[in-house]
Coordinates of C-alpha atoms in Angstrom, one line a residue:
X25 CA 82.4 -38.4 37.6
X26 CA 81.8 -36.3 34.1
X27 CA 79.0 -34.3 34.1
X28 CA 77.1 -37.1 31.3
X29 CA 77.8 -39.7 33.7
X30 CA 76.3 -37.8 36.8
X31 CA 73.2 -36.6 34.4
X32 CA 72.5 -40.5 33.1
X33 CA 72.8 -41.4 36.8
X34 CA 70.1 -39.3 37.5
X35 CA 67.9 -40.7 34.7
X36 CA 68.2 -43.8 35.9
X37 CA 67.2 -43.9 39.6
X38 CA 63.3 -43.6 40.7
X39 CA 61.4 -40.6 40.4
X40 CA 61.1 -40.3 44.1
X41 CA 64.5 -40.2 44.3
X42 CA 65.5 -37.6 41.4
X43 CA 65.3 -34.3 43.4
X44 CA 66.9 -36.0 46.2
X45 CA 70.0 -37.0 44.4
X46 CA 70.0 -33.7 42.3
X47 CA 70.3 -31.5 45.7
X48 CA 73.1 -33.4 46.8
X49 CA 75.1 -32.9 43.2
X50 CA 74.0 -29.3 42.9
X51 CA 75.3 -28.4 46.4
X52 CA 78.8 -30.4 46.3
X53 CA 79.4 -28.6 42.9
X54 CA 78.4 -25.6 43.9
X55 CA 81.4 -23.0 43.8
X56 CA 83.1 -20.4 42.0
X57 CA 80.9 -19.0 39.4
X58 CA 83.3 -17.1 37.2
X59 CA 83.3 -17.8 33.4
X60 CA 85.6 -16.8 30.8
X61 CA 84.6 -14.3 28.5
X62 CA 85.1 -16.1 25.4
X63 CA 84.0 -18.5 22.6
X64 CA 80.5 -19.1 22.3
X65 CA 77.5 -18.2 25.0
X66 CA 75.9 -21.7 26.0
X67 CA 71.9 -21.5 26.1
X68 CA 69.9 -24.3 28.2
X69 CA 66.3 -23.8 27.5
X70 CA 64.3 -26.0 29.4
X71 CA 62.2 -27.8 26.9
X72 CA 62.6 -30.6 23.9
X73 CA 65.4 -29.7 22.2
X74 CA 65.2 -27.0 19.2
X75 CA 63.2 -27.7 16.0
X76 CA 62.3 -25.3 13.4
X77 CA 58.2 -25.1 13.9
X78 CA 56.1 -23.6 11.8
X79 CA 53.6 -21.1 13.9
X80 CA 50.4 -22.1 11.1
X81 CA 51.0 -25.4 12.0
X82 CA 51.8 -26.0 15.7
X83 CA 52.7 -24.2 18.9
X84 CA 56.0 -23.6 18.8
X85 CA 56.7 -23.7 22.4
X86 CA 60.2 -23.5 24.6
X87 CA 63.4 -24.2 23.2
X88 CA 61.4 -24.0 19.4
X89 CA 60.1 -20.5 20.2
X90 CA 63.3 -19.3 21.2
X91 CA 65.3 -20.9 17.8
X92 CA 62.4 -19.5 16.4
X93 CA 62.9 -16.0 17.3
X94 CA 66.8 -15.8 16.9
X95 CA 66.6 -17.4 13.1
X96 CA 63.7 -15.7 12.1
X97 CA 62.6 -11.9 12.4
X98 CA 59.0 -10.3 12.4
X99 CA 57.9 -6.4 11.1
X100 CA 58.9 -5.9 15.1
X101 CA 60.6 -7.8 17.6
X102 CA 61.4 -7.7 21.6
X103 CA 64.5 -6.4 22.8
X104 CA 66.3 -6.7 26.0
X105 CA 63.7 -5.2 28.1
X106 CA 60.7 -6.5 26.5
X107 CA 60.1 -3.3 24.4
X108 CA 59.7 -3.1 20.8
X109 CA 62.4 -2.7 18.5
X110 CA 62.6 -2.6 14.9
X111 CA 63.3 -5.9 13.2
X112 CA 61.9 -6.6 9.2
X113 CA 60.8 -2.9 9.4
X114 CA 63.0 -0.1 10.2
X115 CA 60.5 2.0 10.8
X116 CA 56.6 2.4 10.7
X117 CA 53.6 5.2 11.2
X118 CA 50.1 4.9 12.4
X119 CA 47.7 6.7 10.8
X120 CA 43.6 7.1 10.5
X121 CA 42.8 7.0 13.8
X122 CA 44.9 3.8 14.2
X123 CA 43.1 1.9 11.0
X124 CA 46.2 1.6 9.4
X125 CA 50.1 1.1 9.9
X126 CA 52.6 1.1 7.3
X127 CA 55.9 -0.2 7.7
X128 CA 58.7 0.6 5.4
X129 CA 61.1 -2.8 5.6
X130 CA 64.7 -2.6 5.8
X131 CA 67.3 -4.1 3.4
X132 CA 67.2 -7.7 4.6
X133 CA 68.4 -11.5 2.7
X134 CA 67.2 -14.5 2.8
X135 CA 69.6 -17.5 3.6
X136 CA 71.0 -17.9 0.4
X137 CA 71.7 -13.8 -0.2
X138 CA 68.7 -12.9 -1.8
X139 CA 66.4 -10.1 -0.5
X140 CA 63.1 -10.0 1.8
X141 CA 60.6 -8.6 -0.1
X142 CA 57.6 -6.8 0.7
X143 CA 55.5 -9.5 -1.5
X144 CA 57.0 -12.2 0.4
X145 CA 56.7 -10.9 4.3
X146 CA 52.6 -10.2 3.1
X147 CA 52.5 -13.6 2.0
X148 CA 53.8 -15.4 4.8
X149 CA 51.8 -13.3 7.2
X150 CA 48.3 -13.7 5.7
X151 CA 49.4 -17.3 5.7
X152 CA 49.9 -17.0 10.0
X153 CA 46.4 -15.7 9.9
X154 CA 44.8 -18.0 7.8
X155 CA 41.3 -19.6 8.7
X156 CA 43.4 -23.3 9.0
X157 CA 46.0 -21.4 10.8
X158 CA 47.1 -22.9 14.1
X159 CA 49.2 -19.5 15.1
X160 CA 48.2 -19.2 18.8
X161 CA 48.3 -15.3 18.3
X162 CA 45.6 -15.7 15.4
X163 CA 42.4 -15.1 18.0
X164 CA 43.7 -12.0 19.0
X165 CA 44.5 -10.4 15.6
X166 CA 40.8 -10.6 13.9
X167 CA 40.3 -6.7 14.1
X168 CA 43.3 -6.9 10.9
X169 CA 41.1 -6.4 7.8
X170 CA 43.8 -7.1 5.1
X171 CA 47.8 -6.9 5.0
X172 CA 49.2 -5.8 1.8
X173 CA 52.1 -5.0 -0.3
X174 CA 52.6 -1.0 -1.8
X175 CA 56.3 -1.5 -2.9
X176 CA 58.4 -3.8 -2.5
X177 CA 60.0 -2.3 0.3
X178 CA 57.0 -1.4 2.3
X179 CA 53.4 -2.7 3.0
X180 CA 49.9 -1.5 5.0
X181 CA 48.2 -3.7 8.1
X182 CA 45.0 -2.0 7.4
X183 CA 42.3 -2.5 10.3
X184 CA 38.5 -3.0 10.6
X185 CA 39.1 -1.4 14.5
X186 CA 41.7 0.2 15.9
X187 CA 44.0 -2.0 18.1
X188 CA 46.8 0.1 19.7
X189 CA 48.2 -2.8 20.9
X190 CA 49.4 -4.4 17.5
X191 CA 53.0 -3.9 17.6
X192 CA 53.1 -5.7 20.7
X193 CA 51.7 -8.9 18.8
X194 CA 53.6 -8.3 15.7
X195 CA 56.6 -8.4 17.8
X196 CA 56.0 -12.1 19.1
X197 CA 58.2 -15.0 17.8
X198 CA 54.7 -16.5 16.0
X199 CA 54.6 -13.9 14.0
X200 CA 58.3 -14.2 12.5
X201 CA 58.8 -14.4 8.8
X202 CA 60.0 -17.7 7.9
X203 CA 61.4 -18.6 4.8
X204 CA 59.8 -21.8 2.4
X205 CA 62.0 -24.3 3.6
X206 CA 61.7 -23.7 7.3
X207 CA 64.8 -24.0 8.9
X208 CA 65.5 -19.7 8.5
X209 CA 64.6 -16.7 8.2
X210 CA 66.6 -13.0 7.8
X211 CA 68.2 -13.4 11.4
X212 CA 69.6 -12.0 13.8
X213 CA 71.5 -15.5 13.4
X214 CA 72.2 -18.6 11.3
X215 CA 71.4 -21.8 12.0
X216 CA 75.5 -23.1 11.5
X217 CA 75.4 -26.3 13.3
X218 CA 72.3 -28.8 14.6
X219 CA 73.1 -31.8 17.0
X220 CA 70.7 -33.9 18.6
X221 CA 69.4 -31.8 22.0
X222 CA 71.4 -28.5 20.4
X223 CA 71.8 -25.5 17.3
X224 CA 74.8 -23.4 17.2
X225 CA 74.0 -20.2 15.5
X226 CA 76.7 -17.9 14.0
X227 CA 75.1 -14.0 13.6
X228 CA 74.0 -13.3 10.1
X229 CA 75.8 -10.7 7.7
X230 CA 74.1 -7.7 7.9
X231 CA 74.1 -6.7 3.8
X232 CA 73.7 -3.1 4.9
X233 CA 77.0 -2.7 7.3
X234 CA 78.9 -5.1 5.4
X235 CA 79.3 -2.8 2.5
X236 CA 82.1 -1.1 5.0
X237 CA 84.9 -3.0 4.6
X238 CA 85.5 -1.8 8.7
X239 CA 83.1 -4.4 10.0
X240 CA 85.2 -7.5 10.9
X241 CA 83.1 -11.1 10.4
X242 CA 81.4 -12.2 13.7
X243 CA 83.9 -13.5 16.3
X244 CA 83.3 -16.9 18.1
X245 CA 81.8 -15.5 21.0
X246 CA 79.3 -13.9 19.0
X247 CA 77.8 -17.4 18.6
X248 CA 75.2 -18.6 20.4
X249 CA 74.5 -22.6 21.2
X250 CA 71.0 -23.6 22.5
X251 CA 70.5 -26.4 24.1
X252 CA 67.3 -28.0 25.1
X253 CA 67.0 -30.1 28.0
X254 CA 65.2 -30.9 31.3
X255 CA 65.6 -28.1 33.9
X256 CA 68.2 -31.1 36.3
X257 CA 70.1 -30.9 33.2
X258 CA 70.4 -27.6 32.6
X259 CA 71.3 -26.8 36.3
X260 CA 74.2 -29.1 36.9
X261 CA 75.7 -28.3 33.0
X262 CA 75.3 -23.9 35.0
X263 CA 76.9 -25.3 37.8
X264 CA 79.7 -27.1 36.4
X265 CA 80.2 -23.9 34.4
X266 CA 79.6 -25.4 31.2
X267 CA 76.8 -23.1 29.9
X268 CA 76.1 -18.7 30.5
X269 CA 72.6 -19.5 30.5
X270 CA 69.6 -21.2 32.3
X271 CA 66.0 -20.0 30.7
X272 CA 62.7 -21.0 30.3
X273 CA 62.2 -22.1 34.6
X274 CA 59.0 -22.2 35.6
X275 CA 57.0 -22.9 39.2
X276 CA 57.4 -26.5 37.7
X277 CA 61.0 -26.8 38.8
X278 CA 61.1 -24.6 41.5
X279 CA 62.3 -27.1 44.0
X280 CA 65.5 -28.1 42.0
X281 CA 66.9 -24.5 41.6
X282 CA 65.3 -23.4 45.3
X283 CA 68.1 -26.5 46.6
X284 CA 71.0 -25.8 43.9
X285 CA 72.8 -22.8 46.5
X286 CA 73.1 -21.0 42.7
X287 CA 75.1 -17.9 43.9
X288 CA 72.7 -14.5 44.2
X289 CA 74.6 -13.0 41.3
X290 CA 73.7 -15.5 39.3
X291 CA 69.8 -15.9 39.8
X292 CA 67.3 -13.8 38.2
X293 CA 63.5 -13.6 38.8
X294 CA 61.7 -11.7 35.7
X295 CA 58.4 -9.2 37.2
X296 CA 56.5 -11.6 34.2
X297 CA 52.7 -10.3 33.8
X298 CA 50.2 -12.9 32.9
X299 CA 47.6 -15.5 34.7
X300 CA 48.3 -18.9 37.2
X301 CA 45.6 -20.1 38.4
X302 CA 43.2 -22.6 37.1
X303 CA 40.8 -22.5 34.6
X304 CA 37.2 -25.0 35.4
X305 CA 36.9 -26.4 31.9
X306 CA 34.3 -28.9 33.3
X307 CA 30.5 -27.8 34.3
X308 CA 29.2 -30.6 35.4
X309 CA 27.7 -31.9 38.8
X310 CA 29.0 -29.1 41.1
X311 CA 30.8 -27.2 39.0
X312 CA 27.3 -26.3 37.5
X313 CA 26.7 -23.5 40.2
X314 CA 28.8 -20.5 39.7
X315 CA 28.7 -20.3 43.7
X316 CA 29.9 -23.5 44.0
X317 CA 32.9 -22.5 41.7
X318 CA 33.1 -19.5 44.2
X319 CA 33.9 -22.0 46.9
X320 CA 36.9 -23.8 45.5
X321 CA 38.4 -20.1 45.4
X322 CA 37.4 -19.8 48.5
X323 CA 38.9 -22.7 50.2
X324 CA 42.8 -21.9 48.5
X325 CA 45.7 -20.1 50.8
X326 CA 47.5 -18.2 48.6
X327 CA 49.5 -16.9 50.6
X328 CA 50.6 -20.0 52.2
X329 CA 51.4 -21.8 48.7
X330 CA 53.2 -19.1 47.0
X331 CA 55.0 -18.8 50.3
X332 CA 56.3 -22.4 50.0
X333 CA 57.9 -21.3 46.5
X334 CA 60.2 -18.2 45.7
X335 CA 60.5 -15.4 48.0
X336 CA 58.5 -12.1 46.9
X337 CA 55.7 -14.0 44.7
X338 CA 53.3 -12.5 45.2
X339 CA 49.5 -13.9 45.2
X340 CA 46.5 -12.2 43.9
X341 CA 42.9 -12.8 43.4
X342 CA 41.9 -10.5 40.5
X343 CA 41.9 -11.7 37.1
X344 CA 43.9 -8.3 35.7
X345 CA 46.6 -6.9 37.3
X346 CA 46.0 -3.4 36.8
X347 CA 43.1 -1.3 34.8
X348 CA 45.4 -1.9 31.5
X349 CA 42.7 -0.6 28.6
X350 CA 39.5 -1.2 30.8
X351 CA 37.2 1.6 31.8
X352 CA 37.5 0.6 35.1
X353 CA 39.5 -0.6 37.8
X354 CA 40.2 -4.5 37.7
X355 CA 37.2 -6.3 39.2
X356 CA 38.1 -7.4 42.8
X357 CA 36.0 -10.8 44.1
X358 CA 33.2 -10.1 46.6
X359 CA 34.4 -12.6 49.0
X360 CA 38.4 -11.6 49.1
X361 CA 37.3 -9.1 51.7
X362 CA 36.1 -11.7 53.8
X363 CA 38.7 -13.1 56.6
X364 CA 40.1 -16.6 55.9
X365 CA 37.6 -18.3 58.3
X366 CA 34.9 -16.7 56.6
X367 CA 36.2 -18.0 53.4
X368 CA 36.8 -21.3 54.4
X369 CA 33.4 -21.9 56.5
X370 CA 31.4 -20.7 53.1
X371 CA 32.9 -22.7 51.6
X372 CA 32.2 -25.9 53.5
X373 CA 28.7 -25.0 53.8
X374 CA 28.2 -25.1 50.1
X375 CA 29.6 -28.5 49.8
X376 CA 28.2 -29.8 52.4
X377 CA 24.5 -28.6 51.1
X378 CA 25.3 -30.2 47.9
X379 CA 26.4 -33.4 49.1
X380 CA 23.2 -33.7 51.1
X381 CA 21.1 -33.3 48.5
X382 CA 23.2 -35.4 46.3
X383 CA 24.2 -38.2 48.4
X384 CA 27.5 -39.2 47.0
X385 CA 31.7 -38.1 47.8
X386 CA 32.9 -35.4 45.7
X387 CA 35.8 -36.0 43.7
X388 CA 37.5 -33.2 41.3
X389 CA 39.9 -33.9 38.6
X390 CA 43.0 -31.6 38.5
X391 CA 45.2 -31.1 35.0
X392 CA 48.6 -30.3 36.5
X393 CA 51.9 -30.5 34.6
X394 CA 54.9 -33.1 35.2
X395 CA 57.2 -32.1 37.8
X396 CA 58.3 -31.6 41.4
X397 CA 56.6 -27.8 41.8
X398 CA 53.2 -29.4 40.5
X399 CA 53.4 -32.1 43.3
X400 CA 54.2 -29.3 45.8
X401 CA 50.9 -26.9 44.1
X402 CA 48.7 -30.7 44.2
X403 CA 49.4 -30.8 47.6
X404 CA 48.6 -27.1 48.8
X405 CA 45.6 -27.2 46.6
X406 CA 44.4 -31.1 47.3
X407 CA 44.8 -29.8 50.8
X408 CA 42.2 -26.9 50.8
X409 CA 39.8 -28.8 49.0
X410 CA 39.8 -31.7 51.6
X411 CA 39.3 -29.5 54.1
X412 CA 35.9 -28.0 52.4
X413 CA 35.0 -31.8 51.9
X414 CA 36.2 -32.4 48.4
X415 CA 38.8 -35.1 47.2
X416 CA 41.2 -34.4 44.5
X417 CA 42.9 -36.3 42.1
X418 CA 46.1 -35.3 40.0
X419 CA 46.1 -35.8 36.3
X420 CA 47.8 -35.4 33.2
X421 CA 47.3 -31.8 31.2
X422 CA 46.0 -33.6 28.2
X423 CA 43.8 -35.8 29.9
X424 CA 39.9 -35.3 30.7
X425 CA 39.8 -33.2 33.9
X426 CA 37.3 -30.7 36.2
X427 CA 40.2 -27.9 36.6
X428 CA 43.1 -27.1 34.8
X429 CA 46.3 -25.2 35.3
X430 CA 46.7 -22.1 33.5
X431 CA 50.8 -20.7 33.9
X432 CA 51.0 -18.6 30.4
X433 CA 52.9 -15.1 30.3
X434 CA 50.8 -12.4 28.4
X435 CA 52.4 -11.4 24.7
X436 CA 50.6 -7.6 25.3
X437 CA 49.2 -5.7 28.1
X438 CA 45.4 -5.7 27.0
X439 CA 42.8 -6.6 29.6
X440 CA 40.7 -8.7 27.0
X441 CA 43.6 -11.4 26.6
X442 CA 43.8 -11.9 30.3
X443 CA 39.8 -12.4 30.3
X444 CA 40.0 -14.9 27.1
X445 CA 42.5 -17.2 28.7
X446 CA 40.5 -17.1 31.7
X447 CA 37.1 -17.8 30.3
X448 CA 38.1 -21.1 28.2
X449 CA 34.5 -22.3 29.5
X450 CA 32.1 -19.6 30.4
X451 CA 28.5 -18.6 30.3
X452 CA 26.9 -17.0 27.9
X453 CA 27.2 -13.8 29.5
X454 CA 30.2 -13.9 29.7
X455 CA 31.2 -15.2 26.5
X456 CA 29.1 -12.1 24.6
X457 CA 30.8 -9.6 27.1
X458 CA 34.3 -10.5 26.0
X459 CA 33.0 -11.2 22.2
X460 CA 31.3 -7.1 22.2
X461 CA 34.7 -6.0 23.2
X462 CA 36.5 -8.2 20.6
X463 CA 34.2 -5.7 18.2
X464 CA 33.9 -2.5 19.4
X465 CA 34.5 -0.4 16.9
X466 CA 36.4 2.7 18.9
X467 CA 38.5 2.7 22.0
X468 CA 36.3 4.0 24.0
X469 CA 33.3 1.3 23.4
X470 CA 36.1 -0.9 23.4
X471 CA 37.3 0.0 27.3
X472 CA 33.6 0.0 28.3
X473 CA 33.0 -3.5 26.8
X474 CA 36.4 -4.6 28.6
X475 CA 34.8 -3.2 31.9
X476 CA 31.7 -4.9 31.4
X477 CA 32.9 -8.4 30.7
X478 CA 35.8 -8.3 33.4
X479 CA 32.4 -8.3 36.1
X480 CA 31.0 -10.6 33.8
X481 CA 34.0 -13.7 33.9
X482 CA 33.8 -12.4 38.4
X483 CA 30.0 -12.8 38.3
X484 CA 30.8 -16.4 35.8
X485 CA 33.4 -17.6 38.2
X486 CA 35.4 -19.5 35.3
X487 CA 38.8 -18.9 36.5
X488 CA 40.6 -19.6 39.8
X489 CA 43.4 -17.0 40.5
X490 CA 46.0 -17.6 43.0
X491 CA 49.3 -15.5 41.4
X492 CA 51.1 -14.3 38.3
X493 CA 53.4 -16.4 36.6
X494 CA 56.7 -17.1 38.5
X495 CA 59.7 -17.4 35.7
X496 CA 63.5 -17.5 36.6
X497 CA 66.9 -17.6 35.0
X498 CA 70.1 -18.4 35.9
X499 CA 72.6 -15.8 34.5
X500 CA 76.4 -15.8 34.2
X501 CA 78.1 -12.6 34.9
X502 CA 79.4 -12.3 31.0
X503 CA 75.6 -11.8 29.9
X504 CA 75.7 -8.2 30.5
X505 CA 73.0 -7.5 28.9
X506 CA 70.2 -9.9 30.4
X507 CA 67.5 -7.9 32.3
X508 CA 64.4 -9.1 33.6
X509 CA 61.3 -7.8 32.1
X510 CA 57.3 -8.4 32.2
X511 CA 57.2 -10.4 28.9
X512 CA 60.1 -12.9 30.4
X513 CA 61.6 -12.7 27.2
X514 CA 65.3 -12.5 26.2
X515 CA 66.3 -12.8 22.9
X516 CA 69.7 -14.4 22.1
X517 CA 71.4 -11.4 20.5
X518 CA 71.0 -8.8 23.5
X519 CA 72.6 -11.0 26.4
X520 CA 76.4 -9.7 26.1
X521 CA 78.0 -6.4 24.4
X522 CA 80.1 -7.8 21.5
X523 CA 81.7 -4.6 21.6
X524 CA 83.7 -5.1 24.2

């Protein structure tokens, strides 16, 4: 059977059934691993399939970000190991106590051969940061005062704080420089090809090295498709050998790789930094007493869930996962010293105290995403809550709902993000804590006001932690270049030496 008739096969049994008959087709084509090292390196990314998205105007998200990213080039960019690396800018300086940067840009074109200009990279960045702008990054760039042009081949990002952390942001795909029509930017590649799930992209001419007449025009296998797909897809098209690449798995489809027998070579866990947990965007009823919000944390095993996933994630309680740029240590939960029992039997006491003043079941709504690892986290988590007295039920992540999952890798190490995301309904307290570090006006007032607000979102009990974000690959020997990092990021132009 060809590997479109085993896929539509899949597509069209039950639900129930789907992981079932996946595990079987994973494990009998299981195998020899080897791939040739030629002609073009096959991308799935688990997603919709690639679209040029503009960043002002929606979320780019999954396979988008990733076309994004490859087409399309900011100031900065992330290389291999999530580290910044020039991009638009060749190089850059920081000066006035970290008010201002100035980046002098490379010699870069345009699609049709003509040249990125300093005018043109201010205008499309001021447009990112708009008011109307829908950039995602926009909330976290409001200490930029004004970004403008000096020459044409270099411009300022002057600040109304210092924010040591900027290049980090400037180097996210959001922030790439897009050209008017949208579908390119000044690289690293060219969109040569689109198909309906797929883009084959062909490495753009670099105007600078092709003045010497030594550099040969890119090769085949310096071609990149991308292909997006659902993560069943992409694992039997790895399997069969007919793609280099698997990216973009989350805890979502944990279950269908965790059955495929993919051999150790070929599987790769990044160390990503950011929050999973879930965030109570409804205060209402019991979620109205911040000890009441306690309990649900209470009542999880964390241990035990993230044990029923991938081997060596690791579970946490604390919001940050280290002291990052906060004046203190991360803020650890009163009651995570407490022994399970402990935990458990406060917990049940405070529902049990409200339910007898209340006289009524208690029933919370839970956002989860589609997929077999949500079941598996619904059922840990519907679990623990029943057995503090509390009935669940599972629904959609756009729908109306008491808690919602939170799975997001963080774009910079900064101690305020993490708080943000996890305060998307907080108290006031709260809320000016994490607003007075927004606007401190030095580093120093600035880690202080981190400090403050990080006890702040403990004391608000917004946010229920249980680990950091679990993202995995699956990585054919030829992509000598892939390496895990904390931003679970790899671009499509550092995944194989072309040299060779």
């Amino acid at each position: 059977m060809t590997l479109a008739a085993r896929l539509h096969h899949r597509s069209s049994v039950r639900t129930g059934s789907k992981i079932g008959c996946l595990v079987w087709a994973v494990i009998l084509l299981a195998g020899c691993n080897q791939r040739s090292d030629v002609g073009p390196v096959v991308v799935s990314a688990i997603g919709a399939p690639p679209a040029m998205v503009d960043p002002a105007r929606a979320d780019p998200g999954g396979p988008s970000r990733l076309l994004l990213d490859s087409v399309a080039q900011g100031l900065v960019r992330l290389d291999a190991a999530g580290q910044i690396a020039p991009a638009l800018a060749e190089r850059w300086i920081v000066i006035d106590d970290g008010m201002s940067y100035i980046f002098r840009l490379r010699e870069a074109t345009w699609r049709d051969g003509s040249r990125v200009t300093a005018a043109q990279v201010v205008q499309r960045l001021r447009r990112q940061l708009a008011p109307r702008s829908r950039n995602t990054l926009r909330p976290y760039l409001t200490a930029i005062d004004e970004i403008v042009e000096m020459t044409p081949q270099v411009i300022e990002v002057r600040l109304k704080r210092p924010r040591p952390d900027l290049l980090k942001l400037f180097a996210q795909p959001e922030l790439a420089v897009i050209d008017e029509q949208l579908d390119s930017g000044s690289g690293p590649f060219r969109i040569e090809s689109r198909g309906k799930i797929s883009v084959l992209l062909r490495p753009a001419i670099d105007p600078v090295r092709a003045a010497d007449d030594e550099v040969a025009a890119p090769g085949p296998e310096q071609s990149v498709q991308v292909i997006g797909e659902r993560a069943s897809r992409a694992i039997v098209r790895f399997i069969e050998r007919q793609s280099d690449l698997v990216t973009g798995g989350t805890f979502v489809d944990w279950p269908l790789i965790a059955a495929a027998s993919v051999a150790p070579a070929n599987f790769r866990i990044d160390p990503a930094a950011g929050l999973f947990g879930l965030a109570i965007v409804n205060r209402d009823g019991f979620l109205a007493d911040a000890q009441n919000r306690v309990a649900l944390a209470q009542a999880i095993d964390r241990d035990a869930l993230v044990a029923a996933f991938a081997p060596g994630w690791a579970a946490t309680t604390q919001i940050l996962p280290d002291q990052l740029d906060s004046a203190a240590p991360p803020t650890v939960p009163a009651w995570a010293s407490l022994t399970a029992v402990e935990q458990r039997n406060g917990a049940r006491a405070r529902v049990r105290r409200w339910k007898d003043t209340h006289n009524g079941p208690l029933t919370l709504r839970i956002a989860l995403p589609k997929g077999s690892g949500s079941t598996i986290l619904f059922g840990f988590i519907g679990a623990a809550f029943q057995s503090i007295g509390i009935e669940t039920r599972r629904v959609g992540m756009t729908e109306a709902a008491d808690l919602r999952l939170v799975d997001t890798v963080a774009p910079y190490d900064s101690a305020r993000w993490y708080l943000a995301m996890a305060c998307q309904l907080c108290g006031t307290a709260a809320q000016e804590a994490l607003t007075n570090a927004r606007d401190a006006n030095s580093l120093a007032e600035r880690a202080q006001n981190i400090a403050e607000a990080d006890a702040a979102v403990d004391q608000d009990a917004a946010f229920i932690v249980i680990a950091r974000p679990l993202r995995w690959s699956l990585v054919a020997l030829r992509l000598r270049q892939w390496q895990g990092n904390s931003r679970a990021w790899h671009p499509l132009n550092a995944l194989r030496d072309n040299s060779q």
